[in-house]
mmCIF file of C-alpha atoms and ligand atoms in Angstrom:
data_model
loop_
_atom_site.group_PDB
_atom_site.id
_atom_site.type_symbol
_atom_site.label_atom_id
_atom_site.label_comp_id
_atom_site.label_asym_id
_atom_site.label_seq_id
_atom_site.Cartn_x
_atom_site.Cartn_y
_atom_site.Cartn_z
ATOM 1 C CA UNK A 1069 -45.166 -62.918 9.336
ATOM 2 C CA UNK A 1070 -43.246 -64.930 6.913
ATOM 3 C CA UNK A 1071 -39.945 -67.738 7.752
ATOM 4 C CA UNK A 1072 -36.948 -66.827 5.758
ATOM 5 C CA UNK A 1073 -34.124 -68.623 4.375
ATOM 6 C CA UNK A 1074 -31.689 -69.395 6.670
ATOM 7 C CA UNK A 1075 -28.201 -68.409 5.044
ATOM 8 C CA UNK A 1076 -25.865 -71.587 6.230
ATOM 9 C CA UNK A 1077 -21.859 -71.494 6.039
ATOM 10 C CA UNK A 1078 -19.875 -70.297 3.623
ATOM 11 C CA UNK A 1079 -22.643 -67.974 2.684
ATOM 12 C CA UNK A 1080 -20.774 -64.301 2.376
ATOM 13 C CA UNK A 1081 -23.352 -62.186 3.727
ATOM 14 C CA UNK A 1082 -22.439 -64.224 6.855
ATOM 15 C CA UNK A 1083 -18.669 -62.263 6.942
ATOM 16 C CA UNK A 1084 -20.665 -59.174 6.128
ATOM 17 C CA UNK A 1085 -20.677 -56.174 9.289
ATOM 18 C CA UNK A 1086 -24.630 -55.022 9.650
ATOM 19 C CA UNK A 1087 -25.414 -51.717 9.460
ATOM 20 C CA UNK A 1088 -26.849 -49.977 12.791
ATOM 21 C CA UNK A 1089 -30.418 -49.191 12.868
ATOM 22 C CA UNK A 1090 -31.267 -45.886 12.825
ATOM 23 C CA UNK A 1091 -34.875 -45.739 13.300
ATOM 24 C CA UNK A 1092 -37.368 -48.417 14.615
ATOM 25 C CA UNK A 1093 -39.924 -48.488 11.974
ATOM 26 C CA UNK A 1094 -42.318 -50.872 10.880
ATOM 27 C CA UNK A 1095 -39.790 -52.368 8.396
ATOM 28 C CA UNK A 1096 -37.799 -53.179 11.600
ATOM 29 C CA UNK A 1097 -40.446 -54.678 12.914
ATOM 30 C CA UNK A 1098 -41.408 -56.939 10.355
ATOM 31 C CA UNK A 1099 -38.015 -58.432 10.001
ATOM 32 C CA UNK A 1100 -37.759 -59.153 13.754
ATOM 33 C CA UNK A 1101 -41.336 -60.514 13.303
ATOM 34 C CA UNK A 1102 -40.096 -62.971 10.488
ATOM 35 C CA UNK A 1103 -37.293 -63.487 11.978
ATOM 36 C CA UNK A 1104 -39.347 -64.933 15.144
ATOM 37 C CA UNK A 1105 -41.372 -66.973 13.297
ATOM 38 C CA UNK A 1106 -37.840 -68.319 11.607
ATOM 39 C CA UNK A 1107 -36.378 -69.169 14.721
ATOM 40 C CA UNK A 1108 -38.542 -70.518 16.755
ATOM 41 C CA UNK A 1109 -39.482 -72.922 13.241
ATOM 42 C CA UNK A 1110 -35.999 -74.115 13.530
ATOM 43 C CA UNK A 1111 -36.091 -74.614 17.169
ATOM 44 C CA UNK A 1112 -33.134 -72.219 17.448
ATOM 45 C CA UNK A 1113 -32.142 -69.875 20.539
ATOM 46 C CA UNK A 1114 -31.168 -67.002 18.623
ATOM 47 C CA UNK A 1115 -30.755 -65.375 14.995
ATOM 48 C CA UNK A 1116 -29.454 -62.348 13.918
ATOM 49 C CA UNK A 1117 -30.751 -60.538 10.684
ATOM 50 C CA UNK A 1118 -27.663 -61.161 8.414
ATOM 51 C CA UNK A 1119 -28.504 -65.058 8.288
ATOM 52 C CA UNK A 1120 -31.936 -64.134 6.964
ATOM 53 C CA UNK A 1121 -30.117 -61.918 4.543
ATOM 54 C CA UNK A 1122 -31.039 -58.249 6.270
ATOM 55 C CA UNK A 1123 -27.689 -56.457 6.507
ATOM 56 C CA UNK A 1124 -29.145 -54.389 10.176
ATOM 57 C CA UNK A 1125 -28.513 -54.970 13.351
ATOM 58 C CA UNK A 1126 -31.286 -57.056 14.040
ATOM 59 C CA UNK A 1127 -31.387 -59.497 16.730
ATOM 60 C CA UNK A 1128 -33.860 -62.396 18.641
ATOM 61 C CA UNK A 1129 -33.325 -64.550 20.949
ATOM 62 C CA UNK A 1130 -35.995 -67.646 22.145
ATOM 63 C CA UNK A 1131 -34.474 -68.750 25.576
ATOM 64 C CA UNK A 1132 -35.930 -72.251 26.513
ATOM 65 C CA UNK A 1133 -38.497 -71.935 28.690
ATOM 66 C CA UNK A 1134 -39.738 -67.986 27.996
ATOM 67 C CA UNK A 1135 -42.812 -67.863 26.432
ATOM 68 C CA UNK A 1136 -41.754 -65.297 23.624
ATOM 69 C CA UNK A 1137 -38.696 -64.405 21.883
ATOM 70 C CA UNK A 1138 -37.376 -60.796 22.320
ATOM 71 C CA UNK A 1139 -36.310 -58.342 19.387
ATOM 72 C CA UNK A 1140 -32.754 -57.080 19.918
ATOM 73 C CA UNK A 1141 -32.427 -53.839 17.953
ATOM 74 C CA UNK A 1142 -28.390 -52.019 17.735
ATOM 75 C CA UNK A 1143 -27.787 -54.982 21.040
ATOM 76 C CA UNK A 1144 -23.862 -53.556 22.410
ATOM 77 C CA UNK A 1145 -22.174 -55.544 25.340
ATOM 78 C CA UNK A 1146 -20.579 -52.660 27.753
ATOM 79 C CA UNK A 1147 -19.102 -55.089 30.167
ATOM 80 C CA UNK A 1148 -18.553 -58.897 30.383
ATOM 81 C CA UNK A 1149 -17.664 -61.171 33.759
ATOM 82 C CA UNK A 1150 -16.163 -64.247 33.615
ATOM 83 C CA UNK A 1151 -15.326 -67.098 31.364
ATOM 84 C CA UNK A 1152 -16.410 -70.609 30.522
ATOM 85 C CA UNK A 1153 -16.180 -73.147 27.684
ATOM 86 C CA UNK A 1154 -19.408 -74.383 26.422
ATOM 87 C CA UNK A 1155 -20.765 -76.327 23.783
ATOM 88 C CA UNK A 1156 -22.378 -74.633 21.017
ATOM 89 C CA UNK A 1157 -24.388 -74.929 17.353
ATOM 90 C CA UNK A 1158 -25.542 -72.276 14.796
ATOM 91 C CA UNK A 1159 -28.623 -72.394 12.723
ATOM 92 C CA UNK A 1160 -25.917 -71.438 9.895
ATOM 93 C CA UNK A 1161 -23.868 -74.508 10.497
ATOM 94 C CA UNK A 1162 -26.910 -76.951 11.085
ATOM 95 C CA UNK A 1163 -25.481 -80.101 12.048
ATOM 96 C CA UNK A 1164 -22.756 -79.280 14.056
ATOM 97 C CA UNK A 1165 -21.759 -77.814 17.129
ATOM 98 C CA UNK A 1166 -18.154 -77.131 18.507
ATOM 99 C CA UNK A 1167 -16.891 -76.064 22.205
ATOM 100 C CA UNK A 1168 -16.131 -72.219 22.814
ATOM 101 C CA UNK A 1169 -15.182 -69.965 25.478
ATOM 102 C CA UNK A 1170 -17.986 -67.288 26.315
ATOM 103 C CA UNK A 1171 -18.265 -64.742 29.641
ATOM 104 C CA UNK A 1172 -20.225 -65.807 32.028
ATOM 105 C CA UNK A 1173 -22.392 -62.613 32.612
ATOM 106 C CA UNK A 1174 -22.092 -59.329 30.454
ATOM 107 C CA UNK A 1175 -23.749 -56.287 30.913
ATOM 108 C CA UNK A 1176 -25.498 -55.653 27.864
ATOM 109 C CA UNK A 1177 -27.875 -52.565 26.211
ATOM 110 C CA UNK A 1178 -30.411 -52.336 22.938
ATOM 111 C CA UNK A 1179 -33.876 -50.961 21.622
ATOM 112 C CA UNK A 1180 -36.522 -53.348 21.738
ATOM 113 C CA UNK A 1181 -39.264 -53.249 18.850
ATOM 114 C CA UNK A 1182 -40.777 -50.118 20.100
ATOM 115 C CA UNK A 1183 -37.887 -48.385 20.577
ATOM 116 C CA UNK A 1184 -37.488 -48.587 24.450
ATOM 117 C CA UNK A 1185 -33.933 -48.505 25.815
ATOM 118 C CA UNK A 1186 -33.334 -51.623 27.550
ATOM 119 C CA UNK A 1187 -30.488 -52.967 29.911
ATOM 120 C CA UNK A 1188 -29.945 -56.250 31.550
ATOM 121 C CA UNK A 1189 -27.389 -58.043 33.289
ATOM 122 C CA UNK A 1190 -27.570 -61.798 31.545
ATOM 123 C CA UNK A 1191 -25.944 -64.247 32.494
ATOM 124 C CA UNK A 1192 -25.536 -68.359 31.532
ATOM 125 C CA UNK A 1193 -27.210 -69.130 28.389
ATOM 126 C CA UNK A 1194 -28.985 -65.649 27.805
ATOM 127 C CA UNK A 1195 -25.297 -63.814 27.989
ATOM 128 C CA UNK A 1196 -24.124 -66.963 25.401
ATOM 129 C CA UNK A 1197 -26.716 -65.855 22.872
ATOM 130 C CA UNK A 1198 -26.062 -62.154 23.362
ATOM 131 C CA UNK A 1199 -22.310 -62.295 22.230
ATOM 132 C CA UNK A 1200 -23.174 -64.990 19.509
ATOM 133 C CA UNK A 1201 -25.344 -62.431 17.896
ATOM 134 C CA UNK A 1202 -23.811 -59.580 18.183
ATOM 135 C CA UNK A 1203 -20.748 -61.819 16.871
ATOM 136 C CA UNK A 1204 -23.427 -62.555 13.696
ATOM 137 C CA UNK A 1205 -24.072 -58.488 13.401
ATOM 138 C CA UNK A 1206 -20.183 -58.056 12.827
ATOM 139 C CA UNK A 1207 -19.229 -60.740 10.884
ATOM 140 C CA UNK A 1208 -17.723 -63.536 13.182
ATOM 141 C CA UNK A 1209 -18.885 -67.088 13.520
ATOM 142 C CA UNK A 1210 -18.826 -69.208 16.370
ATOM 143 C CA UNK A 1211 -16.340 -71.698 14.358
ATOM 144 C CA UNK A 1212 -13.706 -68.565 14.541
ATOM 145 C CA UNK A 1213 -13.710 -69.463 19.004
ATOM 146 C CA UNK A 1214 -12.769 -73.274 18.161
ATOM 147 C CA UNK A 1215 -9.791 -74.023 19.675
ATOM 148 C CA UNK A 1216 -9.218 -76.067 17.464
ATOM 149 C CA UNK A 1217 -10.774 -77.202 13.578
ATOM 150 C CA UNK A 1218 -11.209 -80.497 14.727
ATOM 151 C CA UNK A 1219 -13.364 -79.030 18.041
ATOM 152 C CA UNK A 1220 -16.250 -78.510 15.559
ATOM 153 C CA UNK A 1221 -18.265 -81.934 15.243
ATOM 154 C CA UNK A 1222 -21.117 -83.631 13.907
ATOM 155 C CA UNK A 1223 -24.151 -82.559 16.578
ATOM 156 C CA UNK A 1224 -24.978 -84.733 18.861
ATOM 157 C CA UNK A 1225 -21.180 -85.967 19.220
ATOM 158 C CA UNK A 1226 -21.204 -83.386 22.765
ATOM 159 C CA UNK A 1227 -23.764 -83.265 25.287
ATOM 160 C CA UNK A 1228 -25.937 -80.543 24.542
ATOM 161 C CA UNK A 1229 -30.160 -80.196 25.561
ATOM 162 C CA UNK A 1230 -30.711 -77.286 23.051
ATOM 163 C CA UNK A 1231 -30.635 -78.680 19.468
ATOM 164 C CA UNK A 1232 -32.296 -76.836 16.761
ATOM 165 C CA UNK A 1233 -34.429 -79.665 14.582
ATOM 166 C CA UNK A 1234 -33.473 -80.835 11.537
ATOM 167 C CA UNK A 1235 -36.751 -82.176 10.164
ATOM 168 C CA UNK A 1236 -39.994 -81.496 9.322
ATOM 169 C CA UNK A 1237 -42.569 -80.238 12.626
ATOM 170 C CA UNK A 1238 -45.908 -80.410 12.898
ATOM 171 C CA UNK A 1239 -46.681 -77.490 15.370
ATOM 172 C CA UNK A 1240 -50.455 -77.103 16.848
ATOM 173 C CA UNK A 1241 -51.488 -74.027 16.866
ATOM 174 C CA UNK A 1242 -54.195 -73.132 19.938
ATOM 175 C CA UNK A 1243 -57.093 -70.330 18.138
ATOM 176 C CA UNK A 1244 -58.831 -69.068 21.230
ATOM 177 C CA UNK A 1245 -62.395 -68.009 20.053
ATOM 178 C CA UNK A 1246 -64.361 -67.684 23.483
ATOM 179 C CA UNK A 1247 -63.958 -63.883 23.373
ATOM 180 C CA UNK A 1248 -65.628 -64.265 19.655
ATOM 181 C CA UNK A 1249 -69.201 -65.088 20.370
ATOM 182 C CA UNK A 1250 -71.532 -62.130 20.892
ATOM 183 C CA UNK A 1251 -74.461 -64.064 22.473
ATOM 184 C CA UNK A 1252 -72.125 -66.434 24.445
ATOM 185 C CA UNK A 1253 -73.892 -65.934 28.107
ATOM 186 C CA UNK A 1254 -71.833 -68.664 29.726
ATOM 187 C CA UNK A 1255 -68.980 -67.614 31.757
ATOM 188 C CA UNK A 1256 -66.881 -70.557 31.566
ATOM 189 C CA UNK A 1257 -64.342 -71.238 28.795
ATOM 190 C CA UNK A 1258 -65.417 -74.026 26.859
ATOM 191 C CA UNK A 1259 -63.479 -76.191 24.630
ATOM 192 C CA UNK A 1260 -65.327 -75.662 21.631
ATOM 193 C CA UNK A 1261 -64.043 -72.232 22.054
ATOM 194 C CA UNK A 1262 -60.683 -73.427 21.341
ATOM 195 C CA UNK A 1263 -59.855 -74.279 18.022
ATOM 196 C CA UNK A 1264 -56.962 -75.893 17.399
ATOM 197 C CA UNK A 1265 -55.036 -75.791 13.621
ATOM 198 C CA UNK A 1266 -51.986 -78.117 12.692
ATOM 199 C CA UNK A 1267 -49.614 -76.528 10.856
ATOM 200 C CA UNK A 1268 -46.129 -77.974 9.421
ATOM 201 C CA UNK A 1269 -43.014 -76.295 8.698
ATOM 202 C CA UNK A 1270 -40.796 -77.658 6.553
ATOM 203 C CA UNK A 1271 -37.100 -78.205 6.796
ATOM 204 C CA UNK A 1272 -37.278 -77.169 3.229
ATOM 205 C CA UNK A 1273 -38.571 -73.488 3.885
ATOM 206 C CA UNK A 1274 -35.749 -73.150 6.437
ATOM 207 C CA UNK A 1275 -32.821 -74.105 3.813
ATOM 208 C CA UNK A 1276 -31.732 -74.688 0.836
ATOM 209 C CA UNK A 1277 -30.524 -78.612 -0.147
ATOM 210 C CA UNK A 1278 -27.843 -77.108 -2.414
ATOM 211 C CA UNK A 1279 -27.023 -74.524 0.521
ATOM 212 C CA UNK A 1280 -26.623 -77.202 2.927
ATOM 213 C CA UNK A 1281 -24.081 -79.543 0.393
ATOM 214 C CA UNK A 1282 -22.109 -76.731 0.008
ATOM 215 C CA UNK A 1283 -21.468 -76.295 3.348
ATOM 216 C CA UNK A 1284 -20.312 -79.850 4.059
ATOM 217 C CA UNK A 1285 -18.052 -79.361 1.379
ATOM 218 C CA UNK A 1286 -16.478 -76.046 2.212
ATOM 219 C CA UNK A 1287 -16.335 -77.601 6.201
ATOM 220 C CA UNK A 1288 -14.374 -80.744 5.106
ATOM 221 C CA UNK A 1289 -11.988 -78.664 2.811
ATOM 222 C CA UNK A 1290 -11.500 -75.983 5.336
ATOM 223 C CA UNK A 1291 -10.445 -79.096 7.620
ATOM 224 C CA UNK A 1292 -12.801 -78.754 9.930
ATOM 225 C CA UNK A 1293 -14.932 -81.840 11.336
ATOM 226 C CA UNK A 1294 -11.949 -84.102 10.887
ATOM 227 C CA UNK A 1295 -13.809 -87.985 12.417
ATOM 228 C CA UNK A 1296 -16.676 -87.011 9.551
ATOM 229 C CA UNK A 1297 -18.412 -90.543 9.351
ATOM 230 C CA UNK A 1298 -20.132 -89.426 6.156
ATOM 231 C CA UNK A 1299 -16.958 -88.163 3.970
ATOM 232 C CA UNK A 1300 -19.468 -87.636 1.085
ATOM 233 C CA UNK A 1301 -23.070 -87.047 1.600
ATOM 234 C CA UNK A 1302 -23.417 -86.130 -2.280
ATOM 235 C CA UNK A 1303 -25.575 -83.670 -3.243
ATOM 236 C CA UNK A 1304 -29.448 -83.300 -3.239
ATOM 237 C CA UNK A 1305 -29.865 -86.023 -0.576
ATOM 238 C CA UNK A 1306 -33.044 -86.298 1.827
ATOM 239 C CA UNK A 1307 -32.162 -85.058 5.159
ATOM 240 C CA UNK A 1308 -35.462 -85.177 6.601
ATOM 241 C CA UNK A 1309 -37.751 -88.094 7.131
ATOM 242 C CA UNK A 1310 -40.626 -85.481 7.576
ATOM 243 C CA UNK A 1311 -43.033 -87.505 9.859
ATOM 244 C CA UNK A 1312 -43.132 -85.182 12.578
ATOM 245 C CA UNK A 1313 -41.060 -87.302 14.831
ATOM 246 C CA UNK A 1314 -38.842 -85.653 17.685
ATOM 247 C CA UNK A 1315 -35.961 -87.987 16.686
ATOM 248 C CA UNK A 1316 -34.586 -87.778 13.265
ATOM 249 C CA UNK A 1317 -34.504 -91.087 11.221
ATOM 250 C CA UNK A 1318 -32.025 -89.443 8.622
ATOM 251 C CA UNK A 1319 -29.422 -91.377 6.669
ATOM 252 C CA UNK A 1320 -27.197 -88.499 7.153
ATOM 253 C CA UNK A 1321 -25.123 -88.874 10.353
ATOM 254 C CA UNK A 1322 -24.358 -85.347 10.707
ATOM 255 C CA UNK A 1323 -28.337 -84.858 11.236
ATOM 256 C CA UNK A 1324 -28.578 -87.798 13.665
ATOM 257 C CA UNK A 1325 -29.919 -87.331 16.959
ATOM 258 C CA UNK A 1326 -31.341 -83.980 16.427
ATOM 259 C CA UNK A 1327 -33.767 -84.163 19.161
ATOM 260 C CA UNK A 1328 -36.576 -81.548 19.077
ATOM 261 C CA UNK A 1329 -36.480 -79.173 22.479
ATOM 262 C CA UNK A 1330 -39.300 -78.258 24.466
ATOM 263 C CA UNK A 1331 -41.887 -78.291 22.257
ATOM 264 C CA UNK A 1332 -44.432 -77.156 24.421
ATOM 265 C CA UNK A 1333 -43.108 -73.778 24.346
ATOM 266 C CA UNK A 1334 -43.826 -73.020 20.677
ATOM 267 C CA UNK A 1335 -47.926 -73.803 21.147
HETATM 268 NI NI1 LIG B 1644 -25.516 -68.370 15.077
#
């Protein structure tokens, strides 16, 4: 498994329609592998493959709480209930987050990573990530719900628990090795068996710094974000203090108050 470059705003292949998936190969599955390991290292909810630069319809999603993300393959919505404004972010507009009006339940079908047919009813927060992708797979951003321009704001601005971080994370990794020994005659898991390996990923493998100036740019001139406290954040600027700390430190505003969310989860 590898993290990918997350394509940010006003990145084209963003506008571009993915192309359904005709068979569910082991190229498939590497991509929604990567594409795991890419969104749970940004702390996101969900991804779809075009921000990682795969033009298929590719999808995960990382609910809080679950204990794995699930692979979305050709994902359709055959029936929504309902309707309610929420708050929500992008790991292609990192930084901001904007109010939008989703369904509050859809009936929804796709292959999983094997292939399977699958079919839920989701509702809430699950049924908000399943239109936001499949939004992704044909081309439309969250920005294109806003109300309004000036709905889209710096994160943080709204209440809102599920952040994505913006900084560097230290994540430990648990290596269970008790099924390893041969001549292990104790029955009991010890700790010794457990090894445990630090590992760090960067806000730097996640995005590009020239990526990320250019979409502050192209925001403020498409008018969007309109009480920007940083008018100019200039280009090539630190926006991680890297230490590993759940609360960023940055001297970017946009990037303050990205709080890291349940941790725990991604052990
Ligand atoms: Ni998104």
């Amino acid at each position: 498994m590898a993290i990918r470059r997350i394509r940010v705003f006003p990145d084209p292949i963003l506008r571009k329609k993915c192309r359904v998936v005709r068979r569910v190969d082991d190229r498939v599955r590497v991509l929604a592998a990567d594409m795991i390991e890419t969104l749970d290292g940004a702390g996101g909810i969900g991804l779809a493959a075009n921000q990682v630069g795969a033009l298929q319809r590719v999808v995960t999603i990382h609910l809080p709480g679950d204990e794995s993300a699930i692979v979305l393959v050709n994902p359709e919505v055959r029936e929504t209930e309902g309707e309610r404004e929420i708050i929500e972010g992008c790991l292609s507009f990192p930084g901001y987050e904007g109010l939008v009006k989703r369904s509050v339940s859809v009936k929804a079908r796709w292959l999983d990573e094997n292939g399977s047919k699958m079919k839920v009813t989701a509702e809430e927060l699950f049924a908000q990530a399943i239109e936001h992708e499949i939004d992704h797979l044909n081309g439309i951003l969250f920005v294109d719900h806003l109300l309004a321009h000036e709905k889209l704001v710096a994160a943080g601005t709204l209440e809102r628990e599920d952040e994505p971080h913006m900084h560097d994370v230290e994540l430990e990794v648990h290596a269970d090795h008790s099924d390893d020994a041969i001549d292990d005659e104790r029955n009991e898991p010890d700790e010794s068996d457990v090894e445990i390996v630090q590992s760090t990923i960067k806000f730097s493998d996640l995005y590009s710094d020239s990526s990320i100036s250019q979409m502050h740019y192209d925001l403020r001139s498409a008018g969007y974000v309109i009480d920007d406290p940083d008018p100019d954040p200039g280009p090539g600027r630190q926006r991680h203090n890297g230490d590993g700390q759940n609360r960023v430190e940055s001297d970017d505003p946009h990037l303050n108050g990205g709080v890291l969310l349940d941790p725990e989860r991604r052990n």
